[in-house]
mmCIF file of C-alpha atoms in Angstrom:
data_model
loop_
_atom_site.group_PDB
_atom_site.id
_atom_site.type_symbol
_atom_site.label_atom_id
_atom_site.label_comp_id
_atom_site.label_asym_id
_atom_site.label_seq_id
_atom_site.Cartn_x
_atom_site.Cartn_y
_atom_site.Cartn_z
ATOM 1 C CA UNK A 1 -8.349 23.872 -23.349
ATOM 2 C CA UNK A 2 -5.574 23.671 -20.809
ATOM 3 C CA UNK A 3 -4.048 20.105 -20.058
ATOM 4 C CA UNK A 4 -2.798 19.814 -16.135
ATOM 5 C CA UNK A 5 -0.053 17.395 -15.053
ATOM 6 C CA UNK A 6 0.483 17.158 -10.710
ATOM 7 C CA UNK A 7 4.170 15.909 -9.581
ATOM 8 C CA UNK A 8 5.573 15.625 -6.206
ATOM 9 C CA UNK A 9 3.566 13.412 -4.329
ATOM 10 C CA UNK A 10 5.218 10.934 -2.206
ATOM 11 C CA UNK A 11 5.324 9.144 1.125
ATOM 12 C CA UNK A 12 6.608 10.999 4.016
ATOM 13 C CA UNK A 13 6.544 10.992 7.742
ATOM 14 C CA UNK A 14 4.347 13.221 9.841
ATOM 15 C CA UNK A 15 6.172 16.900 10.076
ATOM 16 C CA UNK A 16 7.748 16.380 6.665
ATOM 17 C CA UNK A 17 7.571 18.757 3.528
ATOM 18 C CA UNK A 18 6.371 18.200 0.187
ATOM 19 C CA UNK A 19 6.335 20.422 -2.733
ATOM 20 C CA UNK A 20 3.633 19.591 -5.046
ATOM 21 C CA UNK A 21 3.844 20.623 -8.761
ATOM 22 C CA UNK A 22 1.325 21.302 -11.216
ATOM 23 C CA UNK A 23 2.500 21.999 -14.812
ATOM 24 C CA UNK A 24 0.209 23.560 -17.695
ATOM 25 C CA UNK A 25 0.029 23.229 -21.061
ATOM 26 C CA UNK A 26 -1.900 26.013 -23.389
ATOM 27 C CA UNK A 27 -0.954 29.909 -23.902
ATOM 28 C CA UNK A 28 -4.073 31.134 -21.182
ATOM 29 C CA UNK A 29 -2.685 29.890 -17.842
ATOM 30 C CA UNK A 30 -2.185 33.333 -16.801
ATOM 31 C CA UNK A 31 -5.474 34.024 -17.481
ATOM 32 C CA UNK A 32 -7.224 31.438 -14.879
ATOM 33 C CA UNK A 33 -7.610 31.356 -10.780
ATOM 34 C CA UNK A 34 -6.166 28.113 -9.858
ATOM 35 C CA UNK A 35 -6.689 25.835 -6.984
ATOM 36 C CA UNK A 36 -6.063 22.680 -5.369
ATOM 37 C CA UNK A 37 -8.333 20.005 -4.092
ATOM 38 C CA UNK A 38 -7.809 16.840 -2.445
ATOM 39 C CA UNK A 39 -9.714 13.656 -1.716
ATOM 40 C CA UNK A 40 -8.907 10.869 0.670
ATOM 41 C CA UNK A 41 -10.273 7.209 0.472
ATOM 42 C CA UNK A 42 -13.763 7.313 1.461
ATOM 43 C CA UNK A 43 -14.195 10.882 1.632
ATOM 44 C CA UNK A 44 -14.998 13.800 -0.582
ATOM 45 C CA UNK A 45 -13.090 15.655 -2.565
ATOM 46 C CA UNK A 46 -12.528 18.813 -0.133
ATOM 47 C CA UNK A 47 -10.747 21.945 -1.198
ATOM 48 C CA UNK A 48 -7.485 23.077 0.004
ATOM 49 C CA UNK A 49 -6.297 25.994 -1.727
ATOM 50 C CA UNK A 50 -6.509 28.317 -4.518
ATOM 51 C CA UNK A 51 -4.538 31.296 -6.368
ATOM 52 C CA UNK A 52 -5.411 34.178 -8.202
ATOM 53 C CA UNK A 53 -4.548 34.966 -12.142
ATOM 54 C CA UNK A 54 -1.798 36.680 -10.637
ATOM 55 C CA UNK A 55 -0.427 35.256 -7.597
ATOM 56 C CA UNK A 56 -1.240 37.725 -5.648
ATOM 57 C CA UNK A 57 -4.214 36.819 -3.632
ATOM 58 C CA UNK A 58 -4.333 32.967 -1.619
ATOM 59 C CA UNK A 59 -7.029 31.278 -0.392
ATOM 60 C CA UNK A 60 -6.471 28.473 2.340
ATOM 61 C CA UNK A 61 -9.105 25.595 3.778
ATOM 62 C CA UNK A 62 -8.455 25.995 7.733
ATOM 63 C CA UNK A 63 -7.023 22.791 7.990
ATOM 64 C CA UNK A 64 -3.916 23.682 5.538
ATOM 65 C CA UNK A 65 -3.896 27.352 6.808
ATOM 66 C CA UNK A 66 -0.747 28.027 7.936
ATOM 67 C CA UNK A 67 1.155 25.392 7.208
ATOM 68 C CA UNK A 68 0.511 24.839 3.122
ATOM 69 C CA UNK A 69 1.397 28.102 0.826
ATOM 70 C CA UNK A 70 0.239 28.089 -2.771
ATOM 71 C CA UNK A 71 1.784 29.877 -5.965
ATOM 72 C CA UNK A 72 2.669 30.370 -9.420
ATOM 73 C CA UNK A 73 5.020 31.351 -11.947
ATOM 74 C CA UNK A 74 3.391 32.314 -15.146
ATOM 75 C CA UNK A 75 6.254 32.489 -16.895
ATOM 76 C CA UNK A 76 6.715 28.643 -16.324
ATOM 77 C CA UNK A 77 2.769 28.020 -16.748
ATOM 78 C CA UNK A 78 3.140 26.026 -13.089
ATOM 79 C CA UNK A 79 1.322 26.560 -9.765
ATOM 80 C CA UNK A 80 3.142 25.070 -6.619
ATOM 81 C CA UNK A 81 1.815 23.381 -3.028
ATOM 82 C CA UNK A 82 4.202 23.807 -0.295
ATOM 83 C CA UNK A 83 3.374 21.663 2.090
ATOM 84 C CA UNK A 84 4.806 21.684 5.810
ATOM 85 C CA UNK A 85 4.335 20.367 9.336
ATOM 86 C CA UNK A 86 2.575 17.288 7.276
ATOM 87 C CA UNK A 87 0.260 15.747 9.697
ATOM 88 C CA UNK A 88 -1.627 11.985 8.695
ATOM 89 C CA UNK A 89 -4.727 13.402 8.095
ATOM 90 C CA UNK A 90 -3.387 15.117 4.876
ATOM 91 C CA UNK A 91 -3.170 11.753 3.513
ATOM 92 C CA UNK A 92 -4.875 12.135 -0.033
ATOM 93 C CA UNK A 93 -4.564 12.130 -4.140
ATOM 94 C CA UNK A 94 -4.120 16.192 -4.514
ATOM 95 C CA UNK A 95 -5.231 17.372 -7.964
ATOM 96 C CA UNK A 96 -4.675 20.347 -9.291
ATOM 97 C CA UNK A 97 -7.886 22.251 -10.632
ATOM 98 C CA UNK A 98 -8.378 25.552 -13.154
ATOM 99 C CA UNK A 99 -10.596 27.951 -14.978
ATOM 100 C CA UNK A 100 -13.114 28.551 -11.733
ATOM 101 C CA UNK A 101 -13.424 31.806 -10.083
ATOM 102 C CA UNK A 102 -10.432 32.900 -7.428
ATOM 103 C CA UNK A 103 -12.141 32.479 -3.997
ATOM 104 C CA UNK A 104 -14.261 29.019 -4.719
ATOM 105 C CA UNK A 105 -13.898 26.343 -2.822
ATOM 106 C CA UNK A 106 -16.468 24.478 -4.972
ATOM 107 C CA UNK A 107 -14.917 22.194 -7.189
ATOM 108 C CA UNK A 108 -17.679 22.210 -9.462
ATOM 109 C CA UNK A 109 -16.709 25.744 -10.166
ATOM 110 C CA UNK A 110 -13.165 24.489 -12.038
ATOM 111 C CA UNK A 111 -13.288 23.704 -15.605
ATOM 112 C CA UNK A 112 -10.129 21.752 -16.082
ATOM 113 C CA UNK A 113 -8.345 18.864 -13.306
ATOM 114 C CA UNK A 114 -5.437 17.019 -13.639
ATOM 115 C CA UNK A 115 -4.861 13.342 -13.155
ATOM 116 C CA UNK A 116 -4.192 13.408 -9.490
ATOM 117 C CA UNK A 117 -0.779 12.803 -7.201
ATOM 118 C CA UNK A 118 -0.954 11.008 -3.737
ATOM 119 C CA UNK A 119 0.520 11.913 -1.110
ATOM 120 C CA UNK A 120 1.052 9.931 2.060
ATOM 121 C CA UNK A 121 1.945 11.243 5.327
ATOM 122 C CA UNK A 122 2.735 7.736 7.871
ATOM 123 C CA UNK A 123 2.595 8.556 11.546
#
């Protein structure tokens, strides 16, 4: 079983950045596609973007596409959300999600989630 922990969320004003981190515990990381989701209040959880086993493929919602890049570093068991040009409507807890196939958006699909980190983006 692999344990995720988000970091990085935070308030910041519309055409900030924010680097979201997602650490992993367990020797398999490398072994699982890896994603991130996000859910604002009243809505569903939607996904944003996801990462193959080895970083080399990326997957983007439209919304995010072009302004939030995903990664990894297996060595450090941690996938990364850049986020720039921040716009309001990004406003959300992010969680970080694992162990579904690279190229679902369905987070049904992903075995494992961490706890969640908001982020706020204030016009």
């Amino acid at each position: 079983q692999v344990q995720l922990v988000e970091s990085g969320g935070g308030l910041v004003q519309a055409g900030g950045s924010l680097r979201l981190s997602c650490a992993a515990s367990g020797r398999t990381f490398s072994s699982y596609a890896m994603g991130w989701f996000r859910q604002a209040p009243g809505k569903e959880r939607e996904f944003v973007a996801s990462v193959s086993t080895s970083g080399r493929s990326t997957y983007y919602a439209d919304s995010v596409k072009g302004r939030f890049t995903i990664s990894r570093d297996n060595a450090k068991n941690t996938v990364y959300l850049q986020m720039n040009s921040l716009k309001p409507e990004d406003t959300a807890v992010y969680y970080c999600a694992g162990g579904g196939p690279y190229g679902s958006t369905r987070g049904a699909d992903f075995g494992f989630w961490g706890q969640g980190t908001q982020v706020t983006v204030s016009s």
